[in-house]
PDB file of C-alpha atoms in Angstrom:
ATOM      1  CA  MET A1098      31.393  87.789-107.917  1.00 68.00           C
ATOM      2  CA  GLU A1099      34.363  90.394-108.635  1.00 77.00           C
ATOM      3  CA  LYS A1100      35.778  90.487-104.807  1.00 91.00           C
ATOM      4  CA  ASN A1101      35.702  89.131-101.282  1.00 95.00           C
ATOM      5  CA  ILE A1102      32.179  89.922 -99.381  1.00 97.00           C
ATOM      6  CA  ILE A1103      31.068  89.663 -96.178  1.00 98.00           C
ATOM      7  CA  ARG A1104      27.468  89.128 -95.504  1.00 98.00           C
ATOM      8  CA  GLN A1105      24.642  87.439 -93.734  1.00 98.00           C
ATOM      9  CA  LEU A1106      24.008  83.586 -95.069  1.00 97.00           C
ATOM     10  CA  LEU A1107      20.932  83.684 -97.351  1.00 97.00           C
ATOM     11  CA  PRO A1108      18.879  80.545 -98.417  1.00 96.00           C
ATOM     12  CA  GLN A1109      20.937  80.236-101.699  1.00 97.00           C
ATOM     13  CA  ASP A1110      24.014  79.641 -99.442  1.00 97.00           C
ATOM     14  CA  LYS A1111      23.349  75.964 -98.511  1.00 95.00           C
ATOM     15  CA  GLU A1112      25.804  74.572-100.745  1.00 96.00           C
ATOM     16  CA  ALA A1113      28.489  76.972 -99.838  1.00 96.00           C
ATOM     17  CA  TYR A1114      27.830  76.549 -96.044  1.00 93.00           C
ATOM     18  CA  GLU A1115      27.841  72.679 -96.515  1.00 92.00           C
ATOM     19  CA  GLU A1116      31.248  72.944 -98.049  1.00 93.00           C
ATOM     20  CA  TYR A1117      32.372  75.316 -95.098  1.00 91.00           C
ATOM     21  CA  ARG A1118      31.463  73.107 -92.744  1.00 88.00           C
ATOM     22  CA  ARG A1119      32.575  69.682 -94.398  1.00 87.00           C
ATOM     23  CA  ASP A1120      36.343  71.373 -94.701  1.00 88.00           C
ATOM     24  CA  PHE A1121      36.274  72.464 -90.569  1.00 83.00           C
ATOM     25  CA  LEU A1122      34.873  68.660 -89.562  1.00 81.00           C
ATOM     26  CA  GLU A1123      37.292  66.922 -92.345  1.00 82.00           C
ATOM     27  CA  ASN A1124      40.506  69.212 -91.722  1.00 80.00           C
ATOM     28  CA  GLY A1125      40.702  70.345 -88.348  1.00 66.00           C
ATOM     29  CA  CYS A1126      37.725  71.215 -86.610  1.00 61.00           C
ATOM     30  CA  PHE A1127      38.649  68.816 -83.711  1.00 61.00           C
ATOM     31  CA  ASP A1128      41.321  71.337 -82.477  1.00 58.00           C
ATOM     32  CA  LEU A1129      41.502  73.103 -79.181  1.00 56.00           C
ATOM     33  CA  TYR A1130      40.690  76.303 -81.166  1.00 58.00           C
ATOM     34  CA  SER A1131      37.197  75.450 -82.772  1.00 67.00           C
ATOM     35  CA  ARG A1132      35.155  74.125 -79.841  1.00 67.00           C
ATOM     36  CA  GLU A1133      32.640  76.750 -80.310  1.00 68.00           C
ATOM     37  CA  LEU A1134      32.248  76.034 -83.848  1.00 73.00           C
ATOM     38  CA  LEU A1135      32.330  72.221 -83.543  1.00 72.00           C
ATOM     39  CA  ALA A1136      29.322  72.566 -81.232  1.00 71.00           C
ATOM     40  CA  LYS A1137      27.361  74.644 -83.939  1.00 72.00           C
ATOM     41  CA  PHE A1138      28.198  71.961 -86.652  1.00 74.00           C
ATOM     42  CA  GLU A1139      27.300  69.362 -84.377  1.00 72.00           C
ATOM     43  CA  LYS A1140      23.576  71.209 -84.121  1.00 71.00           C
ATOM     44  CA  TYR A1141      23.327  71.735 -87.642  1.00 71.00           C
ATOM     45  CA  ASP A1142      21.778  68.195 -89.255  1.00 74.00           C
ATOM     46  CA  GLY A1143      21.337  69.390 -92.611  1.00 79.00           C
ATOM     47  CA  ASP A1144      18.074  71.512 -92.517  1.00 87.00           C
ATOM     48  CA  PHE A1145      19.979  74.657 -93.736  1.00 92.00           C
ATOM     49  CA  PHE A1146      16.337  76.737 -93.154  1.00 92.00           C
ATOM     50  CA  SER A1147      15.899  75.619 -89.330  1.00 90.00           C
ATOM     51  CA  PHE A1148      19.876  76.830 -89.419  1.00 90.00           C
ATOM     52  CA  LEU A1149      19.088  80.271 -90.902  1.00 94.00           C
ATOM     53  CA  ALA A1150      15.920  80.577 -88.268  1.00 93.00           C
ATOM     54  CA  LEU A1151      18.375  79.637 -85.426  1.00 90.00           C
ATOM     55  CA  LEU A1152      20.723  82.311 -86.375  1.00 93.00           C
ATOM     56  CA  ASP A1153      17.827  84.834 -86.579  1.00 95.00           C
ATOM     57  CA  LYS A1154      16.722  83.699 -83.132  1.00 94.00           C
ATOM     58  CA  ASN A1155      20.188  84.083 -81.863  1.00 93.00           C
ATOM     59  CA  SER A1156      20.437  87.710 -83.282  1.00 96.00           C
ATOM     60  CA  ARG A1157      17.153  88.600 -81.178  1.00 94.00           C
ATOM     61  CA  PRO A1158      17.405  86.623 -77.854  1.00 90.00           C
ATOM     62  CA  ALA A1159      14.108  86.731 -75.491  1.00 86.00           C
ATOM     63  CA  ALA A1160      14.501  89.510 -72.788  1.00 85.00           C
ATOM     64  CA  ASP A1161      14.920  86.813 -70.018  1.00 85.00           C
ATOM     65  CA  SER A1162      17.255  84.393 -71.825  1.00 88.00           C
ATOM     66  CA  GLY A1163      20.325  85.902 -70.332  1.00 85.00           C
ATOM     67  CA  ARG A1164      21.701  85.932 -73.635  1.00 90.00           C
ATOM     68  CA  VAL A1165      23.015  89.054 -75.670  1.00 94.00           C
ATOM     69  CA  PRO A1166      22.282  89.564 -79.591  1.00 94.00           C
ATOM     70  CA  GLN A1167      24.555  87.668 -81.885  1.00 95.00           C
ATOM     71  CA  LEU A1168      25.042  88.410 -85.265  1.00 97.00           C
ATOM     72  CA  GLU A1169      26.743  85.996 -87.917  1.00 96.00           C
ATOM     73  CA  TYR A1170      28.506  87.111 -90.809  1.00 98.00           C
ATOM     74  CA  CYS A1171      30.751  85.400 -93.429  1.00 98.00           C
ATOM     75  CA  LEU A1172      33.438  86.197 -96.067  1.00 98.00           C
ATOM     76  CA  PHE A1173      32.706  84.800 -99.100  1.00 98.00           C
ATOM     77  CA  ASP A1174      35.992  84.522-101.523  1.00 97.00           C
ATOM     78  CA  LYS A1175      35.431  85.536-105.165  1.00 95.00           C
ATOM     79  CA  ALA A1176      34.478  81.949-106.155  1.00 95.00           C
ATOM     80  CA  GLY A1177      31.529  82.441-103.828  1.00 96.00           C
ATOM     81  CA  ARG A1178      33.379  79.840-101.415  1.00 97.00           C
ATOM     82  CA  ILE A1179      32.542  80.736 -97.511  1.00 97.00           C
ATOM     83  CA  VAL A1180      36.181  80.999 -96.238  1.00 97.00           C
ATOM     84  CA  GLY A1181      35.440  82.455 -92.704  1.00 96.00           C
ATOM     85  CA  SER A1182      32.657  83.627 -90.428  1.00 96.00           C
ATOM     86  CA  VAL A1183      32.325  86.103 -87.616  1.00 97.00           C
ATOM     87  CA  ARG A1184      29.981  86.081 -84.899  1.00 95.00           C
ATOM     88  CA  ILE A1185      29.317  89.696 -83.413  1.00 97.00           C
ATOM     89  CA  ARG A1186      27.545  89.824 -79.697  1.00 96.00           C
ATOM     90  CA  THR A1187      26.002  93.105 -79.282  1.00 93.00           C
ATOM     91  CA  GLY A1188      26.100  93.370 -75.661  1.00 88.00           C
ATOM     92  CA  MET A1189      27.826  92.457 -72.701  1.00 87.00           C
ATOM     93  CA  THR A1190      27.324  89.611 -69.772  1.00 86.00           C
ATOM     94  CA  SER A1191      29.139  88.773 -66.881  1.00 84.00           C
ATOM     95  CA  GLU A1192      30.008  85.925 -68.153  1.00 84.00           C
ATOM     96  CA  LEU A1193      30.983  87.132 -71.914  1.00 83.00           C
ATOM     97  CA  ALA A1194      33.056  89.911 -70.220  1.00 79.00           C
ATOM     98  CA  VAL A1195      35.936  87.116 -68.484  1.00 78.00           C
ATOM     99  CA  SER A1196      35.685  84.849 -71.071  1.00 80.00           C
ATOM    100  CA  THR A1197      35.205  84.936 -75.016  1.00 82.00           C
ATOM    101  CA  GLY A1198      34.066  88.362 -75.562  1.00 90.00           C
ATOM    102  CA  ASN A1199      32.012  90.204 -77.852  1.00 95.00           C
ATOM    103  CA  VAL A1200      33.400  88.823 -81.464  1.00 96.00           C
ATOM    104  CA  GLY A1201      34.554  85.039 -82.133  1.00 92.00           C
ATOM    105  CA  TYR A1202      35.904  84.394 -85.802  1.00 94.00           C
ATOM    106  CA  ASP A1203      37.241  81.134 -87.623  1.00 92.00           C
ATOM    107  CA  VAL A1204      38.888  80.794 -90.839  1.00 93.00           C
ATOM    108  CA  ARG A1205      38.084  77.605 -92.614  1.00 91.00           C
ATOM    109  CA  PRO A1206      41.489  75.160 -92.677  1.00 88.00           C
ATOM    110  CA  ALA A1207      41.830  75.129 -96.172  1.00 89.00           C
ATOM    111  CA  ALA A1208      41.829  79.193 -96.628  1.00 94.00           C
ATOM    112  CA  ARG A1209      44.057  80.304 -93.686  1.00 92.00           C
ATOM    113  CA  ARG A1210      47.120  82.323 -93.951  1.00 94.00           C
ATOM    114  CA  ASN A1211      45.667  84.481 -96.592  1.00 96.00           C
ATOM    115  CA  GLY A1212      44.593  87.629 -94.365  1.00 97.00           C
ATOM    116  CA  TYR A1213      41.026  86.153 -93.537  1.00 97.00           C
ATOM    117  CA  GLY A1214      41.072  86.464 -90.223  1.00 97.00           C
ATOM    118  CA  LEU A1215      42.219  90.080 -90.008  1.00 98.00           C
ATOM    119  CA  THR A1216      39.479  90.633 -92.656  1.00 98.00           C
ATOM    120  CA  LEU A1217      37.185  89.450 -90.267  1.00 98.00           C
ATOM    121  CA  LEU A1218      38.111  91.048 -87.052  1.00 98.00           C
ATOM    122  CA  LYS A1219      38.502  94.429 -89.170  1.00 98.00           C
ATOM    123  CA  PHE A1220      34.696  94.147 -90.141  1.00 98.00           C
ATOM    124  CA  ALA A1221      33.554  93.378 -86.788  1.00 98.00           C
ATOM    125  CA  LEU A1222      35.516  96.066 -85.218  1.00 98.00           C
ATOM    126  CA  ASP A1223      33.730  98.562 -88.032  1.00 98.00           C
ATOM    127  CA  TYR A1224      30.637  97.024 -87.337  1.00 98.00           C
ATOM    128  CA  PHE A1225      31.153  98.053 -83.307  1.00 97.00           C
ATOM    129  CA  LYS A1226      32.010 101.709 -84.045  1.00 97.00           C
ATOM    130  CA  GLU A1227      29.571 102.458 -86.685  1.00 97.00           C
ATOM    131  CA  GLU A1228      26.246 100.441 -85.447  1.00 96.00           C
ATOM    132  CA  THR A1229      26.455 100.354 -81.742  1.00 95.00           C
ATOM    133  CA  ASN A1230      27.256 102.414 -79.037  1.00 93.00           C
ATOM    134  CA  GLU A1231      30.021 100.229 -77.510  1.00 92.00           C
ATOM    135  CA  THR A1232      33.220 102.475 -76.412  1.00 94.00           C
ATOM    136  CA  ALA A1233      35.327  99.143 -75.443  1.00 95.00           C
ATOM    137  CA  ILE A1234      34.787  95.400 -76.496  1.00 96.00           C
ATOM    138  CA  ILE A1235      36.668  91.931 -75.920  1.00 95.00           C
ATOM    139  CA  VAL A1236      38.236  89.397 -78.126  1.00 96.00           C
ATOM    140  CA  SER A1237      39.936  86.695 -76.967  1.00 92.00           C
ATOM    141  CA  ALA A1238      42.048  83.968 -77.916  1.00 92.00           C
ATOM    142  CA  SER A1239      43.319  80.806 -77.139  1.00 88.00           C
ATOM    143  CA  GLN A1240      46.864  80.868 -75.402  1.00 90.00           C
ATOM    144  CA  GLY A1241      48.105  78.454 -77.837  1.00 87.00           C
ATOM    145  CA  ASN A1242      46.454  79.931 -81.050  1.00 90.00           C
ATOM    146  CA  ALA A1243      49.508  82.657 -81.852  1.00 93.00           C
ATOM    147  CA  ALA A1244      48.056  83.657 -85.378  1.00 93.00           C
ATOM    148  CA  SER A1245      44.866  84.992 -83.515  1.00 95.00           C
ATOM    149  CA  GLN A1246      46.865  86.431 -81.335  1.00 97.00           C
ATOM    150  CA  ARG A1247      48.567  88.507 -83.764  1.00 97.00           C
ATOM    151  CA  ILE A1248      45.833  88.915 -85.655  1.00 98.00           C
ATOM    152  CA  ILE A1249      43.997  90.636 -82.414  1.00 98.00           C
ATOM    153  CA  GLU A1250      47.037  92.734 -81.603  1.00 98.00           C
ATOM    154  CA  SER A1251      47.907  94.073 -85.053  1.00 98.00           C
ATOM    155  CA  CYS A1252      44.446  95.452 -85.120  1.00 98.00           C
ATOM    156  CA  GLY A1253      45.149  97.404 -81.792  1.00 98.00           C
ATOM    157  CA  GLY A1254      43.652  94.990 -78.985  1.00 98.00           C
ATOM    158  CA  ILE A1255      45.285  95.364 -75.401  1.00 98.00           C
ATOM    159  CA  PHE A1256      46.069  92.147 -73.473  1.00 97.00           C
ATOM    160  CA  GLN A1257      44.294  92.348 -70.144  1.00 95.00           C
ATOM    161  CA  TYR A1258      44.554  88.920 -68.294  1.00 93.00           C
ATOM    162  CA  PHE A1259      44.326  85.182 -68.962  1.00 93.00           C
ATOM    163  CA  TRP A1260      40.982  83.362 -68.081  1.00 89.00           C
ATOM    164  CA  GLU A1261      41.392  79.711 -67.447  1.00 88.00           C
ATOM    165  CA  GLU A1262      37.871  77.937 -67.431  1.00 78.00           C
ATOM    166  CA  PRO A1263      37.660  74.536 -65.374  1.00 78.00           C
ATOM    167  CA  GLY A1264      38.281  71.804 -66.992  1.00 77.00           C
ATOM    168  CA  GLU A1265      39.935  73.871 -70.255  1.00 75.00           C
ATOM    169  CA  GLU A1266      43.256  72.608 -71.495  1.00 78.00           C
ATOM    170  CA  GLU A1267      44.599  76.122 -71.886  1.00 83.00           C
ATOM    171  CA  PRO A1268      43.607  79.437 -71.071  1.00 89.00           C
ATOM    172  CA  LEU A1269      42.221  82.246 -73.031  1.00 89.00           C
ATOM    173  CA  LYS A1270      43.994  85.441 -73.527  1.00 93.00           C
ATOM    174  CA  ILE A1271      41.460  88.292 -72.489  1.00 94.00           C
ATOM    175  CA  TYR A1272      42.215  91.582 -74.918  1.00 96.00           C
ATOM    176  CA  ARG A1273      40.313  94.671 -75.352  1.00 96.00           C
ATOM    177  CA  PHE A1274      39.624  97.643 -77.639  1.00 97.00           C
ATOM    178  CA  SER A1275      38.603 101.010 -77.300  1.00 96.00           C
ATOM    179  CA  LEU A1276      36.660 102.035 -79.959  1.00 94.00           C
TER     180      LEU A1276
END
């Protein structure tokens, strides 16, 4: 590859995805900021094609499921390694509105501090502007995740409030973006 690219996973990405997953599990997926990712990795049993089918199903939830469509894109570096991913939820529920919001992103531990988080959030913001009719979106960051907070604020996110889920160690900072 000549440059970094962002796209959805394809069947030929199995090895790159498994390396990405392994980096998180061995080097930091158990931190407070990676619970959603850890849950996804725990569901993955090595059957990459079933995993791709699950991602596809998540992009088209049943009307009566109470879920919104969630698209997942991966950021590949010039060497073809997955260095991060972004989940874009193209809708809103009352739960999402006060918690995780429309966007979730992560950067693999070995690739942090290279601007990939910023690249992923900018991609998501552009997606909402170009592909949806949304006029505002919600993005959250754990109170202790200063790096994510800086990324969100540098992209124009406006802090709204703290949200505390019972049993969680720290609250989420909820940000709003006007599109």
